Short mmCIF file of C-alpha atoms in Angstrom, two decimals:
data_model
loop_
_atom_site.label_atom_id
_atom_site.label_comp_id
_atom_site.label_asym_id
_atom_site.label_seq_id
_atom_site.Cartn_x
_atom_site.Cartn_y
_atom_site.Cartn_z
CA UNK A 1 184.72 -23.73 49.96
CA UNK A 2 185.38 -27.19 50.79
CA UNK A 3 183.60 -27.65 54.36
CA UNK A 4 180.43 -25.93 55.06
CA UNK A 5 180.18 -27.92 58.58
CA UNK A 6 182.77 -25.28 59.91
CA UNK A 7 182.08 -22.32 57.91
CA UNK A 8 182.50 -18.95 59.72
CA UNK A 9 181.25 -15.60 58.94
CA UNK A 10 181.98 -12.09 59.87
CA UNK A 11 181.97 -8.13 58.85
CA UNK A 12 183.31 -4.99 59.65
CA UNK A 13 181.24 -1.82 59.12
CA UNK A 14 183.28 0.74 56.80
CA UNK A 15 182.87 3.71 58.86
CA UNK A 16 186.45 5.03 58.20
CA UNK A 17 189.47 5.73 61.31
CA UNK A 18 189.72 1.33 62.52
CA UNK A 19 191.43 1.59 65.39
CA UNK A 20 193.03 -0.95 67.95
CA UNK A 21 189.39 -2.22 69.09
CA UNK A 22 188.36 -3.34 65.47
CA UNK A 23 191.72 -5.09 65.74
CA UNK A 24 191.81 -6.80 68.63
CA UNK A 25 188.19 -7.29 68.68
CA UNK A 26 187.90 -8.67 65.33
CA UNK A 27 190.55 -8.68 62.63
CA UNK A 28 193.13 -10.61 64.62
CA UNK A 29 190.22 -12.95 65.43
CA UNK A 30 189.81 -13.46 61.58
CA UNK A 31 193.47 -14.12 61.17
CA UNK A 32 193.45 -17.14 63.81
CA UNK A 33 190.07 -18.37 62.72
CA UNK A 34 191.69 -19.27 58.57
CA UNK A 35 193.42 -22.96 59.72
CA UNK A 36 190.89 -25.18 60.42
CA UNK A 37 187.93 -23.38 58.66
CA UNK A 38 186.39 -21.91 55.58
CA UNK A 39 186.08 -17.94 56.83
CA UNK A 40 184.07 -15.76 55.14
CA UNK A 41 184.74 -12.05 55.42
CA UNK A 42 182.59 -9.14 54.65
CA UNK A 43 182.72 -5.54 54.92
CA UNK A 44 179.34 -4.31 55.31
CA UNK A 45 179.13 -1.35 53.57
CA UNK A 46 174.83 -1.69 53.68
CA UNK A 47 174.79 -1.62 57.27
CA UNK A 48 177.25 1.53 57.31
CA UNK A 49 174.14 3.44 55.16
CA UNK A 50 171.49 2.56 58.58
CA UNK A 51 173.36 6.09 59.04
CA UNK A 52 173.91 8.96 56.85
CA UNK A 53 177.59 8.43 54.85
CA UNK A 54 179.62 10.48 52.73
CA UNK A 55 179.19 8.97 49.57
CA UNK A 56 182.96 9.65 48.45
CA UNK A 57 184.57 8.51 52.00
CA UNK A 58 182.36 4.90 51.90
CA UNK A 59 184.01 4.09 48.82
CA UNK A 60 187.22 5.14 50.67
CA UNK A 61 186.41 3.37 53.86
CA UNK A 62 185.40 0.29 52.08
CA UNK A 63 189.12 -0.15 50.57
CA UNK A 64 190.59 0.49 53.73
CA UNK A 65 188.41 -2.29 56.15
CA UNK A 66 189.41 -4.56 52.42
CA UNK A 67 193.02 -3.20 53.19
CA UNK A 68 192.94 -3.65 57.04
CA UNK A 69 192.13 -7.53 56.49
CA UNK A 70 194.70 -8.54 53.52
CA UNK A 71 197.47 -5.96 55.84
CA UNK A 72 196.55 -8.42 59.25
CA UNK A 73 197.31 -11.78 57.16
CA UNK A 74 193.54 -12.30 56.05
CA UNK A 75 194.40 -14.59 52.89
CA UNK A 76 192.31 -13.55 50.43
CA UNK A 77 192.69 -16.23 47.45
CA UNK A 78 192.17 -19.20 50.12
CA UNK A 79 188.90 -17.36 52.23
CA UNK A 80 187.00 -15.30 50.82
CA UNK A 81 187.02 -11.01 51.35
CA UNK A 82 184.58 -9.36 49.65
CA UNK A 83 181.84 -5.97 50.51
CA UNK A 84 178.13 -6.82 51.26
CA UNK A 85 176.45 -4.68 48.37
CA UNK A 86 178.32 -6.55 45.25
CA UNK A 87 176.10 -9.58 46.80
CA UNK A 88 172.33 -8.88 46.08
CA UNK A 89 171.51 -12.13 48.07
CA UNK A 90 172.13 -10.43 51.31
CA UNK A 91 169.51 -7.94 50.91
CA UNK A 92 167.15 -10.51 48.90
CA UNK A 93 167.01 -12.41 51.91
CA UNK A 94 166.74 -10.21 54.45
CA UNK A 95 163.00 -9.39 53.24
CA UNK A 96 162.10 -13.12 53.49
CA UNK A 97 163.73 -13.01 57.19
CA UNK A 98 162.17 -9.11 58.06
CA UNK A 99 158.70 -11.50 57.33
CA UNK A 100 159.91 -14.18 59.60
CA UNK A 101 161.10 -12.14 62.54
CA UNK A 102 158.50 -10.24 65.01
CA UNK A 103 158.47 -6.58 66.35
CA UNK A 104 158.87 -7.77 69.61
CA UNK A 105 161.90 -9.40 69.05
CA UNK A 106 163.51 -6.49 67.50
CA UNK A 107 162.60 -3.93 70.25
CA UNK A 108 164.15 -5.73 72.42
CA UNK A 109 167.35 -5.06 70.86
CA UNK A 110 169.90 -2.41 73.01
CA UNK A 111 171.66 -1.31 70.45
CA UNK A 112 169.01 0.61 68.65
CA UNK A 113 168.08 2.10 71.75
CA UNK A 114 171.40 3.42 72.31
CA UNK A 115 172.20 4.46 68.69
CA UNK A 116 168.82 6.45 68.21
CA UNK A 117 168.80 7.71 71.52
CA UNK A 118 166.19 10.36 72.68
CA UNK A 119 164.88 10.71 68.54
CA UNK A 120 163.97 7.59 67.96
CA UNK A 121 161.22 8.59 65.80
CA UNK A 122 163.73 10.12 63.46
CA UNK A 123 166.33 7.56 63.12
CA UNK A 124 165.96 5.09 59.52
CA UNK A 125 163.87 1.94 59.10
CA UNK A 126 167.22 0.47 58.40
CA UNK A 127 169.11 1.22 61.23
CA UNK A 128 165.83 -0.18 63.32
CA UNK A 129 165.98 -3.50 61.06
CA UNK A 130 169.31 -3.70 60.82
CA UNK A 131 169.79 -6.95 63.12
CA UNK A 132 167.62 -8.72 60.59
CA UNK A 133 170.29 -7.90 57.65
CA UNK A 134 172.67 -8.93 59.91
CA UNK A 135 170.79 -12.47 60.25
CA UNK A 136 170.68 -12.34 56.61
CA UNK A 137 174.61 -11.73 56.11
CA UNK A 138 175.33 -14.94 58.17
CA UNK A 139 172.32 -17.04 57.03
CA UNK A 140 172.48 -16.85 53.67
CA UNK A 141 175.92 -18.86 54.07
CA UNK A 142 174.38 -20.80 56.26
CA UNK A 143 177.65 -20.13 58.17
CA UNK A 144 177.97 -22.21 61.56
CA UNK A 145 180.10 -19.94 63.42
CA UNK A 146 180.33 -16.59 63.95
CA UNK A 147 183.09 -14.53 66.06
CA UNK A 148 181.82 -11.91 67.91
CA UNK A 149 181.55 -9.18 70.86
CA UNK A 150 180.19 -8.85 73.38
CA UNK A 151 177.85 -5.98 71.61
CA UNK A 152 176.93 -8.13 69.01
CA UNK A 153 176.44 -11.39 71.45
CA UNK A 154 172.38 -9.70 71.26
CA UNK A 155 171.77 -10.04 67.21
CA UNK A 156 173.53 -13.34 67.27
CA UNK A 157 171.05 -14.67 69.48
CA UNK A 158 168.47 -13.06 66.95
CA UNK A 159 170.15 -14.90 64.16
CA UNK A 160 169.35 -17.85 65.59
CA UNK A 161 165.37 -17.11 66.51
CA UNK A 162 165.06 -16.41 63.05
CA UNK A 163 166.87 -19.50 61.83
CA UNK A 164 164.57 -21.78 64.34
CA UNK A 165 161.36 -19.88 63.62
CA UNK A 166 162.05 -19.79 59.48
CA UNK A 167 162.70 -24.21 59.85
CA UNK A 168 159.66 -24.44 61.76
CA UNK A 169 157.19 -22.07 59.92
CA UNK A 170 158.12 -23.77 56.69
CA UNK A 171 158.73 -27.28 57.94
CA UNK A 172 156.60 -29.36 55.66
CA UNK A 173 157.89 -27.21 52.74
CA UNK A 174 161.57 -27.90 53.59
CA UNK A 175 160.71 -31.44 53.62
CA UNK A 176 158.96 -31.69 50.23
CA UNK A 177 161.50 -29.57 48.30
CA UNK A 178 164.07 -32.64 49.59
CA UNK A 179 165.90 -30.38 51.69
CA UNK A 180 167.23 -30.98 55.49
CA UNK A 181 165.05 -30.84 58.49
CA UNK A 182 166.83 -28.07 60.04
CA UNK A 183 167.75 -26.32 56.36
CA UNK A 184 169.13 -22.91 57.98
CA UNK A 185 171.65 -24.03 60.89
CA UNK A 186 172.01 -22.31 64.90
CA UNK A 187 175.25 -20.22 64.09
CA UNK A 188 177.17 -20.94 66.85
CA UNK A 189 179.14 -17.35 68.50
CA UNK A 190 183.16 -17.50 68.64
CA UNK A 191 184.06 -15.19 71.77
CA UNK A 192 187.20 -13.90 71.37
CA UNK A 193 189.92 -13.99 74.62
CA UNK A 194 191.51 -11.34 75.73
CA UNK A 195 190.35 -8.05 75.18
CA UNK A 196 187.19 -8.67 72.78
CA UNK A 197 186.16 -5.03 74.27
CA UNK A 198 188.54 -2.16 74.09
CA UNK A 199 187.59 0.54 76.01
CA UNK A 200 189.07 4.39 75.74
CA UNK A 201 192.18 5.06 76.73
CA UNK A 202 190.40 8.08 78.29
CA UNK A 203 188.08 6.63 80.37
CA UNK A 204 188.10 2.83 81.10
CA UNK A 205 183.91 3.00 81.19
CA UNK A 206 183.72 3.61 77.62
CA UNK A 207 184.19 1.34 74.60
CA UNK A 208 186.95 3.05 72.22
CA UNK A 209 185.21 4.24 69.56
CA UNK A 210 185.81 6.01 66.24
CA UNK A 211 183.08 8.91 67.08
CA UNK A 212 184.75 9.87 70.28
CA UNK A 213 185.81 13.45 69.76
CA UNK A 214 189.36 12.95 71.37
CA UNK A 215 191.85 10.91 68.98
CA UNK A 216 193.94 10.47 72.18
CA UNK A 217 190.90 8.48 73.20
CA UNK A 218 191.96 5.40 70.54
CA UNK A 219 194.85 4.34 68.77
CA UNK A 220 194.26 4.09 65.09
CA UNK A 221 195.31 1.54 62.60
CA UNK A 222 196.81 4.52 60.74
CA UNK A 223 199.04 5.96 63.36
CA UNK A 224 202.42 6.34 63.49
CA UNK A 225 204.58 4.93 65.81
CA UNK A 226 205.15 8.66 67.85
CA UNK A 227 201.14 8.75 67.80
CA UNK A 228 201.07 5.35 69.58
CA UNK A 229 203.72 6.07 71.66
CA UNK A 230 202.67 9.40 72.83
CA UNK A 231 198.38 8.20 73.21
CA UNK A 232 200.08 5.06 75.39
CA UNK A 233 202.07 7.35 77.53
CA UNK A 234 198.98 9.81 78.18
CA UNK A 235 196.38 6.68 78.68
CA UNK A 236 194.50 7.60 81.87
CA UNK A 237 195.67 5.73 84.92
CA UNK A 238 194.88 5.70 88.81
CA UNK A 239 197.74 6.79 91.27
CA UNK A 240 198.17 3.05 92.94
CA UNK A 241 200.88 0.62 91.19
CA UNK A 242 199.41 -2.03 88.40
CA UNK A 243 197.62 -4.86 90.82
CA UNK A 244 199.31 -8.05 91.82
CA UNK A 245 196.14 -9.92 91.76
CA UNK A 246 193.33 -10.55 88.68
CA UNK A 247 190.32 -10.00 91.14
CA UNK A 248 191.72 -6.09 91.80
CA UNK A 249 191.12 -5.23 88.03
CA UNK A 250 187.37 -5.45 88.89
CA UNK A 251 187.38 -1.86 90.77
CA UNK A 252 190.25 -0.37 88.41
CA UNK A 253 188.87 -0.30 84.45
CA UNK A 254 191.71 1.91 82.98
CA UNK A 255 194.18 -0.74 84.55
CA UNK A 256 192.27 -3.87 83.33
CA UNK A 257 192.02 -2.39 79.88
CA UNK A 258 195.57 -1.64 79.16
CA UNK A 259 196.46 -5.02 80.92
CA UNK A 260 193.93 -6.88 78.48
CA UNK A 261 195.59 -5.22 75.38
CA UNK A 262 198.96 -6.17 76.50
CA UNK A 263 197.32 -9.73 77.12
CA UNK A 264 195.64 -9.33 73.47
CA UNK A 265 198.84 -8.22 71.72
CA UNK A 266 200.83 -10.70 73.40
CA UNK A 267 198.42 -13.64 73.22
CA UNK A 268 198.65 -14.44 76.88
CA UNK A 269 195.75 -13.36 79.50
CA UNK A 270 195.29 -11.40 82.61
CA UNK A 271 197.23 -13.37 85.17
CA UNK A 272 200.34 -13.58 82.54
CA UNK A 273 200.41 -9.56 82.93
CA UNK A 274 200.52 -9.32 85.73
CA UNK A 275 202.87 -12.00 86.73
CA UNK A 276 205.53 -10.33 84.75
CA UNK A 277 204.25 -6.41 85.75
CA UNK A 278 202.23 -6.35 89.14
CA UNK A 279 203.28 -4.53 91.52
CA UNK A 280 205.33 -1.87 89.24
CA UNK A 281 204.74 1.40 87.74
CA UNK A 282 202.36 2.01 85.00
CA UNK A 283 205.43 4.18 83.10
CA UNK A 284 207.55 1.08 82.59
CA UNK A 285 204.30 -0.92 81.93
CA UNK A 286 203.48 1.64 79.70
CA UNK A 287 206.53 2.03 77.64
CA UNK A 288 206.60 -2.57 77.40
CA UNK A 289 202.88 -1.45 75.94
CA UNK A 290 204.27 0.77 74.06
CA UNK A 291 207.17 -1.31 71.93
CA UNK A 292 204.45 -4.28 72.16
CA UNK A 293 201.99 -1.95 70.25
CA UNK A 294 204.48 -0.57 67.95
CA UNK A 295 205.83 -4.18 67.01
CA UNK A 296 202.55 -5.55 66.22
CA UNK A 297 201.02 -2.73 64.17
CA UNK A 298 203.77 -1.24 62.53
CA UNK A 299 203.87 -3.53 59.73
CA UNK A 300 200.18 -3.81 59.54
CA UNK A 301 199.86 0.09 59.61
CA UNK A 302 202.87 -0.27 56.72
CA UNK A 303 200.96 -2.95 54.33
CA UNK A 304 197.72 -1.07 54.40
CA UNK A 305 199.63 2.18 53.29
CA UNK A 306 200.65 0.15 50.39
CA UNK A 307 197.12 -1.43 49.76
CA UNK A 308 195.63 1.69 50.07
CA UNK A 309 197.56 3.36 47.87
CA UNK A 310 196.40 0.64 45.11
CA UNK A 311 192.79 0.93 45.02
CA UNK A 312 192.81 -1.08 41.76
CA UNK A 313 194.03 -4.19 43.87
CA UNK A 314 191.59 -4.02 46.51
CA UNK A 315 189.08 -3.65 44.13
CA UNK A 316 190.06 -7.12 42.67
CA UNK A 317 189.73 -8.89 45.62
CA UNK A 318 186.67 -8.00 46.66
CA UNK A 319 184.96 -8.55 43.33
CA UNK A 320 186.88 -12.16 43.18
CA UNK A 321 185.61 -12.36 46.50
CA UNK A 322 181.72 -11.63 45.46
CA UNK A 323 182.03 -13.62 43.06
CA UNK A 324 182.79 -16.71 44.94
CA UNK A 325 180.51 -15.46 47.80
CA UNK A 326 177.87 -15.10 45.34
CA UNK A 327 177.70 -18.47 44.32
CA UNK A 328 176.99 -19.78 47.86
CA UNK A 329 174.53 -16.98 48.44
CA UNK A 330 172.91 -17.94 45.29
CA UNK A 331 172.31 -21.57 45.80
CA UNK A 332 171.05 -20.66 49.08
CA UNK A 333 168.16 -18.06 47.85
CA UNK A 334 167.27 -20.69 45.13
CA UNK A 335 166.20 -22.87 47.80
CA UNK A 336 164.33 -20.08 50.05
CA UNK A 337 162.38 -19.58 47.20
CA UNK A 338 161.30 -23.26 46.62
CA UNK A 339 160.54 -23.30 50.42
CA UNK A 340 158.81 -19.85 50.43
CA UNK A 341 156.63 -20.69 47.33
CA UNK A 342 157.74 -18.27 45.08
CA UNK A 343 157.87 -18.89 41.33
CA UNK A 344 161.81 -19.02 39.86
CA UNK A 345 162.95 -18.55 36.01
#
């Protein structure tokens, strides 16, 4: 790593079936973010365990997020791509931060609400201090910018309570171990254009997700080009012709979201759309969506078939990958310790 002043940091969760929204959302993010900063890449694989996983397809899903990065143009020997649990660090310092952050802070956070839902009392202590971990993941880089969400805008904001709270708690302690004022930095978030939230191709209300029951609600990283084209085709629609103006998307959602992935996939916005489509048919939008989609994820959809198929490979990577991530980590936890006040070897 040769620049920690721009040092990004990001993950995936390994929960098998990435579709068009991890993508969009986040992989082609990672792709643009390599010139012009030292990225560090993660699949999470200790956050996917908040919930119960197959033992068997987590090993499988971890390959294929690994697979979904290299496949998108993720450059493995120059960044570094590696999965959370081969770095004990992460965890290590998560217990230091669970002891700097406060309950109040953490139920405030939506997410758990909405992922334990109506049993709250039966959902995991991890899954509750999960947005800790997360602090944890980008901390412990002391990474400076982070691309996210929307969803994730929340525990970002988190991150950086923690970061504040841990600098001033131990203040006098980062000072005598020789160490900068503010040692952990404010990781800065990296909102994404176009896009950053894909919603079904069902219904334009809902985020497309992997644990919808309908595949025809998402199109997957793995499909073919038929399975594209035939999900595009069947996308839900109203009965009016695409708008001619940006401010109509507001009252149509299944209109703005295919016209932000077009805008996505093509690298243009909104207004771009629908300067070249308003005012037409959503079938011959559709079908441009269609070869556009096809274009762009064929070869990705080809290159993780061949990844895939070399577990061996993948495996490589990511334990290069540790390795290197490990020695950041590392010199980071040395230090927490001196500032703590815990006794090292």
């Amino acid at each position: 790593m040769t620049n920690a002043s721009q040092r990004v940091f990001s993950g995936v969760q390994p929960t098998g079936n990435l579709h068009l929204g991890n993508y969009l959302g986040a992989i082609k993010r990672f792709v643009e973010l390599q010139d012009g900063h030292d990225c560090i890449y993660c699949v999470v694989d200790m956050h996917a365990i908040t919930v119960w996983q197959d033992p068997v397809e987590l090993k499988k899903s971890i390959r294929e997020v690994a697979a979904a990065f290299l496949a998108a143009g993720v450059d493995g020997s120059k960044h570094i791509v590696f999965n959370q649990s081969q770095v004990p660090q992460h965890a290590e310092l998560a217990w230091v931060l669970n002891c700097v952050a406060r309950l109040g802070w953490l139920n405030r956070m939506t997410q758990f609400k909405e992922k334990a839902g109506k049993d709250r009392e039966n959902a995991s202590v991890g899954l509750y201090a999960y947005p800790n971990l997360m602090a944890a993941d980008i901390l412990v880089y002391r990474a400076t910018h982070v691309p996210v969400g929307e969803d994730q805008k929340q525990h970002l904001e988190l991150a950086r309570d923690i970061a504040q709270k841990f600098n001033n708690d131990f203040a006098a302690s980062i000072a005598a171990n020789g160490l900068p004022e503010k040692f952990f930095p404010q990781p800065q978030p990296l909102i994404a254009g176009p896009a950053t939230r894909v919603m079904s191709l069902r219904d334009g209300a809902k985020k497309m997700s992997k644990s919808d029951p309908s595949d025809a609600s998402r199109i997957n990283l793995t499909d073919s080009a038929d399975q594209i084209a035939n999900k595009i085709r069947r996308a839900k629609t109203d009965p009016l012709p695409l708008p001619e103006r940006v401010e109509d998307l507001k009252e149509r959602p299944e209109a703005d979201n295919l016209i932000g992935i077009y805008a996505a996939l093509s690298d243009t916005d909104a207004q771009g759309v629908i300067d070249e489509f308003g005012g037409g048919q959503f079938s011959q939008f559709k079908q441009a969506l269609v070869d556009l989609t096809v274009a762009k994820l064929g070869p990705i959809n080809a290159e993780m078939t061949r990844l895939v198929a070399d577990p061996g490979h993948i495996d490589r990577v990511l334990g290069d990958g540790a390795a290197r991530a490990e020695a950041i980590a590392a010199e980071t936890m040395t230090s927490v310790k001196d500032i703590v006040g815990f006794v090292r070897r």
